[in-house]
Amino acid sequence: MHDYAEEIIALVEAKNPAEPEFHQAVREVVESTSRVIERHPEYRAAKIMERMVEPERVIIFRVPWVDDQGGIQINRGFRIQMNSAIGPFKGGLRFHPSVNLGILKFLAFEQVFKNALTTLPMGGGKGGSDFDPKGKSDGEVMRFCQSFMCELYRHIGADTDVPAGDIGVGGREIGYLFGMYKRLKGEFTGVLTGKGLNWGGSLIRPEATGYGCVYFASEMLATRADTLAGKKCLISGSGNVAQYALQKIIELGGIPVSVSDSSGFIYDEAGIDPEKLACIMDLKNVRRGRIKEYVEEHPSAVYEPCEQTGEGSPQWNLKADCAFPCATQNEITETDARNLIKNGVYLVAEGANMPTTPAGVDVFLDAGILYAPGKAANAGGVATSGLEMSQDSMRLSWPREEVDSRLRHIMKNIHQACVDSAAAYGTPGNYVNGANIAGFLKVANAMMDQGLV
Ligand code: NDP
């Protein structure tokens, strides 16, 4: 079976050169699911994995727009429609200068298994652009979003493909995108999630990824009769996922001591309380400033750049109990993983997608800590997007408590599915295998049922 896994990986590397993140994501799933293929040769005969690694459709397009100086700007837009076996394509849009085809294929591939774990009927997709919203005026962001949608609208729809936000795409961007879609199509449908509350959005959607990640962490702790109360927590990122992970950690009695952005991190030994979190939210969501400004308002905290050196990033070399990486892919290296364990961290729950390198994941698994991969731990975001789609279809909106309770229930179920699948395939406690296997089985069985399409 090892040979079969290597065959698939070699095929993906040959057909998708220079896409290391996509190769990384495929390798992890193929390695986990080789246990399933061994027991069920019918999936191999039907070439299910070969089909899963090939997107159903990839759309690449030009996005021209005019900046505030009247200059012409050209960006590249993408949508990867990866797999629609269990529902319409679903997955976020990322606006960040690092965006390229390989990164979006990794994210779309991860999304397929994550969405399957949510128990809701959603296929997997991802999209975005190399546009950098940082430093752009609202007018520039609006003109970019409008131009982006002028092409994307042909390929999406409430029953076809339903994008959402991701890095660089929050409520402001979803608003501009939705406005243009509505104008072009002349219809008001649930074509995007993460919408404003007044126009089809769901309560709890902004909070969902961060809250869900912390609910998942609590479920993991419960397997050891433990809770978050009194635990020191390291958090990376200071965007949407990080902010609401922080909020839920505080609510459950944990003590968040660090947050970061792409320039550096702050360490606040006294703990980030609700008042300090409000300051971070204002800094990031309203003033759109840098995290180092936190120290100006809270001089007892310290700021340091997050540079990776031979000794790892100082951000992950701090005494703590739990870590919640909520920024971006491959932010925890093997050295960082070793530093985390050395400093006492025994739970890592990934709010971001694939934030730990494969060698870092091996360190966590070998150490036997509670380690939840992003596709399980951050699935609360897309799950609540699924709930937003249901509310849009029914033309009604559920109260906050109802959405939150559904989210909590979904995270509990995902946790249980991971635990059960990991045990059923001989690797109890391994949430990586558990998540990959549970997600794979749902999608694979739907593909088997639907024939060769
Ligand atoms: P935001 O854009 O709101 O925040 C991203 C944060 O990560 C910012 O603090 C940003 O810093 C930092 N960051 C971004 N890129 C880098 C980088 N290359 N190096 C270091 N720091 C970086 O995005 P989200 O909070 O929505 O997303 C964070 C992660 O969570 C991503 O991996 C995303 O795919 C994942 N995710 C998000 C979901 C959602 O619902 N939003 C759902 C599931 C997963 P700066 O401001 O300096 O750029």
Short mmCIF file of C-alpha atoms and ligand atoms in Angstrom, two decimals:
data_model
loop_
_atom_site.label_atom_id
_atom_site.label_comp_id
_atom_site.label_asym_id
_atom_site.label_seq_id
_atom_site.Cartn_x
_atom_site.Cartn_y
_atom_site.Cartn_z
CA MET A 1 0.00 0.00 0.00
CA HIS A 2 2.96 2.23 0.64
CA ASP A 3 3.76 1.91 -3.10
CA TYR A 4 0.25 3.00 -4.05
CA ALA A 5 0.48 6.09 -1.82
CA GLU A 6 3.87 6.95 -3.35
CA GLU A 7 2.42 6.45 -6.85
CA ILE A 8 -0.33 8.98 -6.18
CA ILE A 9 2.09 11.49 -4.70
CA ALA A 10 4.49 11.08 -7.66
CA LEU A 11 1.58 11.60 -10.05
CA VAL A 12 0.49 14.78 -8.26
CA GLU A 13 4.03 16.16 -8.17
CA ALA A 14 4.57 15.44 -11.88
CA LYS A 15 1.25 16.94 -12.97
CA ASN A 16 1.38 19.95 -10.67
CA PRO A 17 4.98 21.14 -10.63
CA ALA A 18 6.06 23.97 -8.33
CA GLU A 19 3.01 23.61 -6.07
CA PRO A 20 4.65 22.45 -2.81
CA GLU A 21 1.71 23.29 -0.55
CA PHE A 22 -0.64 21.20 -2.72
CA HIS A 23 1.82 18.29 -2.67
CA GLN A 24 2.05 18.61 1.13
CA ALA A 25 -1.72 18.54 1.61
CA VAL A 26 -2.17 15.56 -0.73
CA ARG A 27 0.65 13.59 0.91
CA GLU A 28 -0.96 13.90 4.33
CA VAL A 29 -4.36 12.69 3.15
CA VAL A 30 -2.95 9.90 0.98
CA GLU A 31 -0.80 8.61 3.83
CA SER A 32 -3.70 8.63 6.30
CA THR A 33 -6.16 7.02 3.91
CA SER A 34 -3.83 4.26 2.72
CA ARG A 35 -5.25 2.32 5.69
CA VAL A 36 -8.74 2.62 4.21
CA ILE A 37 -7.64 1.66 0.71
CA GLU A 38 -5.95 -1.43 2.11
CA ARG A 39 -9.20 -2.57 3.68
CA HIS A 40 -11.38 -1.44 0.76
CA PRO A 41 -9.68 -2.17 -2.58
CA GLU A 42 -12.84 -1.04 -4.38
CA TYR A 43 -11.78 2.60 -3.87
CA ARG A 44 -8.47 1.87 -5.55
CA ALA A 45 -10.16 0.04 -8.42
CA ALA A 46 -12.45 3.05 -8.96
CA LYS A 47 -9.41 5.38 -8.84
CA ILE A 48 -11.14 7.50 -6.23
CA MET A 49 -7.94 9.13 -4.98
CA GLU A 50 -6.69 9.84 -8.51
CA ARG A 51 -10.01 11.60 -9.14
CA MET A 52 -9.93 13.51 -5.86
CA VAL A 53 -6.54 15.09 -6.58
CA GLU A 54 -7.74 16.44 -9.93
CA PRO A 55 -9.97 19.54 -9.54
CA GLU A 56 -13.31 19.32 -11.32
CA ARG A 57 -12.60 22.77 -12.75
CA VAL A 58 -10.01 25.55 -12.40
CA ILE A 59 -10.85 29.10 -13.44
CA ILE A 60 -8.12 31.73 -13.81
CA PHE A 61 -8.94 35.25 -14.89
CA ARG A 62 -7.65 38.80 -15.27
CA VAL A 63 -8.83 41.40 -12.75
CA PRO A 64 -8.17 44.95 -14.00
CA TRP A 65 -8.99 47.94 -11.77
CA VAL A 66 -8.12 51.59 -11.30
CA ASP A 67 -6.34 52.84 -8.17
CA ASP A 68 -6.93 56.18 -6.41
CA GLN A 69 -4.24 57.89 -8.50
CA GLY A 70 -5.95 56.84 -11.73
CA GLY A 71 -3.28 54.19 -12.39
CA ILE A 72 -4.20 50.87 -13.99
CA GLN A 73 -3.66 47.76 -11.85
CA ILE A 74 -3.89 44.14 -12.96
CA ASN A 75 -4.31 41.21 -10.60
CA ARG A 76 -4.97 37.53 -11.18
CA GLY A 77 -8.19 35.91 -9.97
CA PHE A 78 -8.79 32.21 -9.32
CA ARG A 79 -11.55 29.79 -8.41
CA ILE A 80 -10.78 26.12 -7.85
CA GLN A 81 -13.89 23.91 -8.00
CA MET A 82 -12.36 20.85 -6.42
CA ASN A 83 -15.11 18.35 -5.65
CA SER A 84 -18.92 18.54 -5.73
CA ALA A 85 -19.74 14.94 -4.80
CA ILE A 86 -21.62 15.85 -1.62
CA GLY A 87 -22.92 19.36 -2.39
CA PRO A 88 -22.25 22.65 -4.19
CA PHE A 89 -18.61 23.78 -4.15
CA LYS A 90 -17.99 25.73 -0.96
CA GLY A 91 -14.89 27.48 0.35
CA GLY A 92 -13.43 30.91 0.94
CA LEU A 93 -11.77 33.57 -1.16
CA ARG A 94 -8.28 34.68 -0.11
CA PHE A 95 -6.87 38.08 -1.08
CA HIS A 96 -3.14 38.12 -0.28
CA PRO A 97 -0.02 38.81 -2.36
CA SER A 98 1.20 35.23 -1.75
CA VAL A 99 -1.86 33.69 -3.46
CA ASN A 100 -1.07 31.40 -6.39
CA LEU A 101 -2.57 28.33 -8.01
CA GLY A 102 -0.74 25.84 -5.77
CA ILE A 103 -1.81 27.50 -2.53
CA LEU A 104 -5.43 27.61 -3.63
CA LYS A 105 -5.33 23.97 -4.74
CA PHE A 106 -4.02 22.97 -1.31
CA LEU A 107 -6.77 24.96 0.35
CA ALA A 108 -9.48 23.57 -1.98
CA PHE A 109 -8.26 20.01 -1.40
CA GLU A 110 -8.32 20.46 2.39
CA GLN A 111 -11.76 22.01 2.10
CA VAL A 112 -13.23 18.88 0.51
CA PHE A 113 -12.48 16.76 3.61
CA LYS A 114 -13.25 19.53 6.08
CA ASN A 115 -16.67 20.15 4.56
CA ALA A 116 -17.43 16.44 4.62
CA LEU A 117 -16.62 16.39 8.35
CA THR A 118 -19.20 19.08 9.10
CA THR A 119 -22.00 16.61 8.26
CA LEU A 120 -23.54 19.28 6.00
CA PRO A 121 -24.01 18.86 2.22
CA MET A 122 -21.12 20.97 0.91
CA GLY A 123 -18.50 20.16 -1.72
CA GLY A 124 -15.06 21.78 -1.66
CA GLY A 125 -13.63 24.81 -3.45
CA LYS A 126 -11.40 27.81 -2.87
CA GLY A 127 -10.50 30.99 -4.70
CA GLY A 128 -8.94 34.38 -4.43
CA SER A 129 -6.41 36.73 -5.85
CA ASP A 130 -2.88 38.03 -5.40
CA PHE A 131 -4.46 41.43 -4.61
CA ASP A 132 -3.18 42.90 -1.33
CA PRO A 133 -5.90 44.80 0.55
CA LYS A 134 -3.32 46.17 2.99
CA GLY A 135 -2.86 49.92 2.59
CA LYS A 136 -5.66 50.21 0.01
CA SER A 137 -8.51 52.68 0.45
CA ASP A 138 -12.11 51.46 0.75
CA GLY A 139 -12.71 52.77 -2.78
CA GLU A 140 -9.82 50.75 -4.17
CA VAL A 141 -10.99 47.60 -2.38
CA MET A 142 -14.50 48.15 -3.76
CA ARG A 143 -13.31 48.64 -7.35
CA PHE A 144 -11.13 45.54 -7.11
CA CYS A 145 -13.98 43.43 -5.67
CA GLN A 146 -16.38 44.65 -8.36
CA SER A 147 -13.95 43.78 -11.15
CA PHE A 148 -13.25 40.37 -9.55
CA MET A 149 -16.97 39.60 -9.44
CA CYS A 150 -17.46 40.74 -13.05
CA GLU A 151 -15.83 37.46 -14.05
CA LEU A 152 -16.54 35.21 -11.06
CA TYR A 153 -20.33 35.65 -11.25
CA ARG A 154 -20.53 33.36 -14.31
CA HIS A 155 -19.17 30.43 -12.34
CA ILE A 156 -20.95 30.63 -8.97
CA GLY A 157 -24.51 30.42 -7.65
CA ALA A 158 -26.47 29.36 -4.57
CA ASP A 159 -26.76 25.78 -5.91
CA THR A 160 -23.45 25.67 -7.79
CA ASP A 161 -20.60 27.27 -5.85
CA VAL A 162 -20.89 29.44 -2.75
CA PRO A 163 -17.69 31.36 -1.83
CA ALA A 164 -16.99 32.92 1.60
CA GLY A 165 -14.19 34.91 3.24
CA ASP A 166 -10.64 33.90 4.17
CA ILE A 167 -7.40 35.85 4.67
CA GLY A 168 -7.95 39.42 3.46
CA VAL A 169 -11.66 38.87 2.77
CA GLY A 170 -13.94 39.92 5.62
CA GLY A 171 -17.34 41.59 5.88
CA ARG A 172 -16.31 44.64 3.84
CA GLU A 173 -15.11 42.59 0.87
CA ILE A 174 -18.06 40.17 0.96
CA GLY A 175 -20.37 43.21 0.87
CA TYR A 176 -18.76 44.65 -2.26
CA LEU A 177 -18.66 41.23 -3.94
CA PHE A 178 -22.31 40.51 -3.13
CA GLY A 179 -23.43 43.93 -4.34
CA MET A 180 -21.84 43.39 -7.73
CA TYR A 181 -23.17 39.83 -8.05
CA LYS A 182 -26.69 41.05 -7.31
CA ARG A 183 -26.38 43.80 -9.89
CA LEU A 184 -25.02 41.48 -12.58
CA LYS A 185 -27.47 38.63 -12.01
CA GLY A 186 -30.48 40.67 -10.92
CA GLU A 187 -31.20 38.21 -8.12
CA PHE A 188 -30.85 38.17 -4.35
CA THR A 189 -29.69 34.69 -3.36
CA GLY A 190 -27.37 33.08 -0.85
CA VAL A 191 -24.48 33.03 -3.32
CA LEU A 192 -21.90 34.12 -0.73
CA THR A 193 -21.64 33.48 3.00
CA GLY A 194 -20.26 35.80 5.64
CA LYS A 195 -22.86 38.37 4.58
CA GLY A 196 -23.98 41.29 6.73
CA LEU A 197 -26.77 40.54 9.21
CA ASN A 198 -29.17 42.94 7.50
CA TRP A 199 -28.86 41.21 4.15
CA GLY A 200 -28.85 37.45 4.60
CA GLY A 201 -25.95 36.86 6.97
CA SER A 202 -26.06 34.52 9.93
CA LEU A 203 -25.49 35.41 13.54
CA ILE A 204 -22.29 33.77 14.85
CA ARG A 205 -20.72 33.40 11.36
CA PRO A 206 -17.96 35.95 12.13
CA GLU A 207 -17.23 34.18 15.42
CA ALA A 208 -17.64 30.62 14.13
CA THR A 209 -14.14 29.56 13.10
CA GLY A 210 -12.47 30.84 16.28
CA TYR A 211 -15.26 29.65 18.57
CA GLY A 212 -15.39 26.27 16.84
CA CYS A 213 -11.66 25.79 17.22
CA VAL A 214 -11.89 26.42 20.96
CA TYR A 215 -14.91 24.10 21.26
CA PHE A 216 -12.84 21.43 19.55
CA ALA A 217 -9.94 22.05 21.96
CA SER A 218 -12.35 21.70 24.90
CA GLU A 219 -13.57 18.37 23.53
CA MET A 220 -9.99 17.14 23.27
CA LEU A 221 -9.25 18.26 26.83
CA ALA A 222 -12.41 16.53 28.04
CA THR A 223 -10.95 13.19 26.87
CA ARG A 224 -8.36 13.74 29.61
CA ALA A 225 -10.86 15.10 32.14
CA ASP A 226 -9.32 18.55 31.68
CA THR A 227 -10.60 22.03 30.75
CA LEU A 228 -9.24 25.33 29.45
CA ALA A 229 -9.68 27.07 32.79
CA GLY A 230 -6.41 28.64 33.94
CA LYS A 231 -4.47 27.46 30.86
CA LYS A 232 -1.96 29.84 29.28
CA CYS A 233 -2.64 30.04 25.56
CA LEU A 234 -0.47 31.21 22.65
CA ILE A 235 -2.36 32.53 19.63
CA SER A 236 -0.93 33.52 16.27
CA GLY A 237 -2.61 35.94 13.90
CA SER A 238 -4.88 38.77 14.97
CA GLY A 239 -7.50 38.54 12.25
CA ASN A 240 -10.95 37.03 12.24
CA VAL A 241 -10.08 33.55 13.49
CA ALA A 242 -7.58 34.70 16.12
CA GLN A 243 -9.90 37.36 17.55
CA TYR A 244 -12.81 35.02 18.19
CA ALA A 245 -10.61 32.14 19.38
CA LEU A 246 -9.28 34.62 21.92
CA GLN A 247 -12.77 35.70 22.93
CA LYS A 248 -13.91 32.11 23.53
CA ILE A 249 -10.70 31.18 25.38
CA ILE A 250 -11.29 34.09 27.77
CA GLU A 251 -14.94 33.09 28.20
CA LEU A 252 -13.91 29.54 29.13
CA GLY A 253 -11.38 30.75 31.70
CA GLY A 254 -8.20 30.38 29.64
CA ILE A 255 -5.46 33.03 29.64
CA PRO A 256 -4.38 34.20 26.17
CA VAL A 257 -0.88 35.67 26.36
CA SER A 258 0.17 36.27 22.74
CA VAL A 259 -1.15 37.36 19.34
CA SER A 260 0.66 38.29 16.14
CA ASP A 261 0.45 39.65 12.61
CA SER A 262 2.76 39.07 9.68
CA SER A 263 5.31 41.52 11.12
CA GLY A 264 5.60 40.38 14.73
CA PHE A 265 3.91 39.28 17.92
CA ILE A 266 3.06 40.71 21.31
CA TYR A 267 3.49 38.84 24.58
CA ASP A 268 1.32 40.03 27.45
CA GLU A 269 2.19 37.97 30.48
CA ALA A 270 -0.69 39.37 32.51
CA GLY A 271 -3.13 37.92 29.96
CA ILE A 272 -5.34 39.51 27.33
CA ASP A 273 -8.68 40.37 28.95
CA PRO A 274 -11.92 41.47 27.23
CA GLU A 275 -10.89 45.13 27.36
CA LYS A 276 -7.55 44.42 25.71
CA LEU A 277 -9.28 42.23 23.13
CA ALA A 278 -11.61 45.13 22.30
CA CYS A 279 -8.50 47.22 21.70
CA ILE A 280 -7.08 44.55 19.33
CA MET A 281 -10.38 44.40 17.44
CA ASP A 282 -10.48 48.16 17.06
CA LEU A 283 -6.82 48.22 15.99
CA LYS A 284 -7.25 45.48 13.38
CA ASN A 285 -10.84 45.89 12.15
CA VAL A 286 -11.35 49.66 12.33
CA ARG A 287 -7.97 51.38 12.35
CA ARG A 288 -6.38 48.58 10.28
CA GLY A 289 -3.11 49.06 12.16
CA ARG A 290 -0.21 46.79 13.11
CA ILE A 291 -0.11 44.59 16.24
CA LYS A 292 2.97 46.37 17.57
CA GLU A 293 0.73 49.36 18.34
CA TYR A 294 -0.84 47.22 21.12
CA VAL A 295 2.28 47.82 23.20
CA GLU A 296 1.78 51.61 23.04
CA GLU A 297 -1.55 51.18 24.84
CA HIS A 298 -0.38 48.32 27.09
CA PRO A 299 3.24 49.05 27.97
CA SER A 300 3.60 45.97 30.19
CA ALA A 301 3.40 43.81 27.04
CA VAL A 302 6.41 43.26 24.80
CA TYR A 303 6.62 43.26 21.01
CA GLU A 304 9.07 41.21 18.93
CA PRO A 305 9.36 40.50 15.21
CA CYS A 306 8.39 36.89 14.29
CA GLU A 307 11.52 36.01 12.42
CA GLN A 308 12.32 32.36 11.73
CA THR A 309 15.92 31.70 12.74
CA GLY A 310 17.75 28.41 13.22
CA GLU A 311 16.23 28.43 16.70
CA GLY A 312 12.68 28.81 15.40
CA SER A 313 10.32 31.74 15.79
CA PRO A 314 10.35 33.42 19.24
CA GLN A 315 6.56 33.45 19.00
CA TRP A 316 6.49 29.69 19.68
CA ASN A 317 9.25 29.71 22.29
CA LEU A 318 7.18 30.85 25.26
CA LYS A 319 5.97 29.03 28.37
CA ALA A 320 2.35 27.94 27.87
CA ASP A 321 -0.13 25.06 28.00
CA CYS A 322 -1.99 25.40 24.71
CA ALA A 323 -1.30 26.85 21.26
CA PHE A 324 -3.80 28.07 18.69
CA PRO A 325 -2.06 28.90 15.38
CA CYS A 326 -4.58 31.14 13.58
CA ALA A 327 -2.51 32.98 10.95
CA THR A 328 -1.35 31.04 7.91
CA GLN A 329 0.13 27.84 6.44
CA ASN A 330 3.47 26.39 7.59
CA GLU A 331 3.95 28.88 10.44
CA ILE A 332 5.06 26.15 12.89
CA THR A 333 8.26 24.38 11.82
CA GLU A 334 9.80 21.27 13.31
CA THR A 335 11.96 23.45 15.58
CA ASP A 336 8.93 25.49 16.66
CA ALA A 337 7.06 22.27 17.44
CA ARG A 338 9.96 21.07 19.61
CA ASN A 339 10.11 24.45 21.35
CA LEU A 340 6.38 24.35 22.08
CA ILE A 341 6.65 20.94 23.71
CA LYS A 342 9.78 21.94 25.62
CA ASN A 343 7.84 24.92 27.00
CA GLY A 344 5.02 22.76 28.30
CA VAL A 345 2.43 22.98 25.49
CA TYR A 346 0.33 19.80 25.41
CA LEU A 347 -2.55 20.94 23.18
CA VAL A 348 -2.36 22.44 19.70
CA ALA A 349 -5.62 23.29 17.91
CA GLU A 350 -5.19 24.72 14.42
CA GLY A 351 -7.46 27.66 13.60
CA ALA A 352 -5.47 28.27 10.40
CA ASN A 353 -5.25 25.87 7.47
CA MET A 354 -2.15 23.63 7.58
CA PRO A 355 -0.17 25.94 9.91
CA THR A 356 2.23 23.14 10.91
CA THR A 357 4.85 21.69 8.56
CA PRO A 358 4.81 17.89 8.11
CA ALA A 359 7.95 17.54 10.27
CA GLY A 360 6.26 19.66 12.95
CA VAL A 361 3.16 17.44 12.82
CA ASP A 362 5.37 14.38 13.35
CA VAL A 363 6.86 16.02 16.45
CA PHE A 364 3.37 16.56 17.91
CA LEU A 365 2.21 13.03 17.05
CA ASP A 366 5.37 11.41 18.40
CA ALA A 367 5.01 13.39 21.64
CA GLY A 368 1.42 12.18 22.02
CA ILE A 369 0.04 15.66 22.74
CA LEU A 370 -3.53 16.64 21.89
CA TYR A 371 -3.07 17.84 18.31
CA ALA A 372 -6.01 18.84 16.10
CA PRO A 373 -5.34 19.52 12.41
CA GLY A 374 -7.02 22.54 10.83
CA LYS A 375 -9.42 20.56 8.69
CA ALA A 376 -11.12 19.34 11.87
CA ALA A 377 -10.47 22.17 14.33
CA ASN A 378 -11.37 25.07 12.04
CA ALA A 379 -14.37 23.43 10.35
CA GLY A 380 -16.76 25.51 12.48
CA GLY A 381 -16.42 28.40 10.04
CA VAL A 382 -17.62 26.55 7.01
CA ALA A 383 -20.17 24.65 9.09
CA THR A 384 -21.76 27.94 10.09
CA SER A 385 -21.57 29.05 6.47
CA GLY A 386 -23.60 25.92 5.79
CA LEU A 387 -26.09 27.08 8.43
CA GLU A 388 -26.18 30.50 6.73
CA MET A 389 -27.03 28.75 3.44
CA SER A 390 -29.88 26.87 5.13
CA GLN A 391 -31.28 30.08 6.63
CA ASP A 392 -31.02 31.87 3.25
CA SER A 393 -32.88 29.02 1.53
CA MET A 394 -35.63 29.12 4.14
CA ARG A 395 -35.67 32.95 4.10
CA LEU A 396 -35.46 33.16 7.87
CA SER A 397 -32.81 33.70 10.49
CA TRP A 398 -32.11 31.74 13.63
CA PRO A 399 -31.31 33.46 16.92
CA ARG A 400 -27.71 33.63 18.15
CA GLU A 401 -28.20 30.89 20.76
CA GLU A 402 -29.56 28.48 18.18
CA VAL A 403 -26.67 28.94 15.74
CA ASP A 404 -24.12 28.74 18.55
CA SER A 405 -25.68 25.59 19.94
CA ARG A 406 -25.71 23.99 16.45
CA LEU A 407 -22.06 24.99 16.01
CA ARG A 408 -21.13 23.47 19.35
CA HIS A 409 -22.98 20.29 18.47
CA ILE A 410 -21.26 20.07 15.07
CA MET A 411 -17.79 20.50 16.63
CA LYS A 412 -18.60 17.78 19.16
CA ASN A 413 -19.66 15.46 16.32
CA ILE A 414 -16.54 16.23 14.28
CA HIS A 415 -14.41 15.48 17.32
CA GLN A 416 -16.20 12.19 17.86
CA ALA A 417 -15.92 11.25 14.16
CA CYS A 418 -12.16 11.86 14.33
CA VAL A 419 -11.79 9.81 17.51
CA ASP A 420 -13.89 6.93 16.12
CA SER A 421 -12.21 6.80 12.71
CA ALA A 422 -8.72 7.00 14.18
CA ALA A 423 -9.52 4.08 16.49
CA ALA A 424 -11.32 2.06 13.78
CA TYR A 425 -8.21 2.21 11.60
CA GLY A 426 -5.70 1.31 14.29
CA THR A 427 -4.34 4.73 15.33
CA PRO A 428 -6.31 5.79 18.42
CA GLY A 429 -5.80 9.41 19.48
CA ASN A 430 -4.40 10.41 16.07
CA TYR A 431 -6.71 13.25 15.00
CA VAL A 432 -4.85 13.66 11.69
CA ASN A 433 -5.73 10.16 10.56
CA GLY A 434 -9.17 10.43 12.11
CA ALA A 435 -10.07 13.62 10.23
CA ASN A 436 -8.65 12.46 6.91
CA ILE A 437 -10.31 9.06 7.06
CA ALA A 438 -13.75 10.30 8.18
CA GLY A 439 -13.77 13.04 5.51
CA PHE A 440 -12.46 10.73 2.81
CA LEU A 441 -15.05 8.01 3.42
CA LYS A 442 -18.01 10.34 3.07
CA VAL A 443 -16.78 11.85 -0.21
CA ALA A 444 -15.48 8.55 -1.61
CA ASN A 445 -18.79 6.79 -1.01
CA ALA A 446 -20.70 9.61 -2.73
CA MET A 447 -18.34 9.39 -5.70
CA MET A 448 -18.83 5.63 -5.90
CA ASP A 449 -22.62 6.10 -5.88
CA GLN A 450 -22.56 8.71 -8.62
CA GLY A 451 -20.48 6.82 -11.18
CA LEU A 452 -17.58 8.07 -13.25
CA VAL A 453 -18.29 11.81 -13.56
P1 NDP B 1 -7.51 37.47 8.43
O1 NDP B 1 -7.09 38.09 7.15
O2 NDP B 1 -8.66 38.01 9.17
O3 NDP B 1 -6.26 37.40 9.42
C1 NDP B 1 -5.08 36.76 9.05
C2 NDP B 1 -4.06 36.97 10.15
O4 NDP B 1 -2.93 36.16 9.87
C3 NDP B 1 -3.56 38.39 10.23
O5 NDP B 1 -3.18 38.68 11.53
C4 NDP B 1 -2.36 38.37 9.30
O6 NDP B 1 -1.39 39.37 9.55
C5 NDP B 1 -1.79 37.00 9.60
N1 NDP B 1 -1.08 36.50 8.41
C6 NDP B 1 -1.59 36.38 7.17
N2 NDP B 1 -0.64 35.91 6.33
C7 NDP B 1 0.46 35.76 7.08
C8 NDP B 1 1.77 35.31 6.79
N3 NDP B 1 2.13 34.95 5.56
N4 NDP B 1 2.67 35.27 7.82
C9 NDP B 1 2.30 35.63 9.08
N5 NDP B 1 1.07 36.07 9.40
C10 NDP B 1 0.17 36.12 8.41
O7 NDP B 1 -7.73 35.91 8.06
P2 NDP B 1 -8.52 34.80 8.88
O8 NDP B 1 -8.41 35.06 10.32
O9 NDP B 1 -9.85 34.66 8.27
O10 NDP B 1 -7.71 33.48 8.48
C11 NDP B 1 -6.62 32.99 9.25
C12 NDP B 1 -6.38 31.53 8.93
O11 NDP B 1 -7.57 30.79 9.25
C13 NDP B 1 -6.07 31.22 7.47
O12 NDP B 1 -5.21 30.09 7.41
C14 NDP B 1 -7.44 30.81 6.93
O13 NDP B 1 -7.32 29.99 5.77
C15 NDP B 1 -7.97 30.03 8.10
N6 NDP B 1 -9.42 29.87 8.13
C16 NDP B 1 -10.26 30.94 8.13
C17 NDP B 1 -11.62 30.77 8.19
C18 NDP B 1 -12.57 31.92 8.31
O14 NDP B 1 -13.75 31.65 8.55
N7 NDP B 1 -12.13 33.15 8.19
C19 NDP B 1 -12.21 29.41 8.16
C20 NDP B 1 -11.24 28.35 8.26
C21 NDP B 1 -9.91 28.59 8.21
P3 NDP B 1 -1.34 40.68 8.64
O15 NDP B 1 -2.49 41.50 9.08
O16 NDP B 1 -0.01 41.26 8.91
O17 NDP B 1 -1.47 40.19 7.22
#
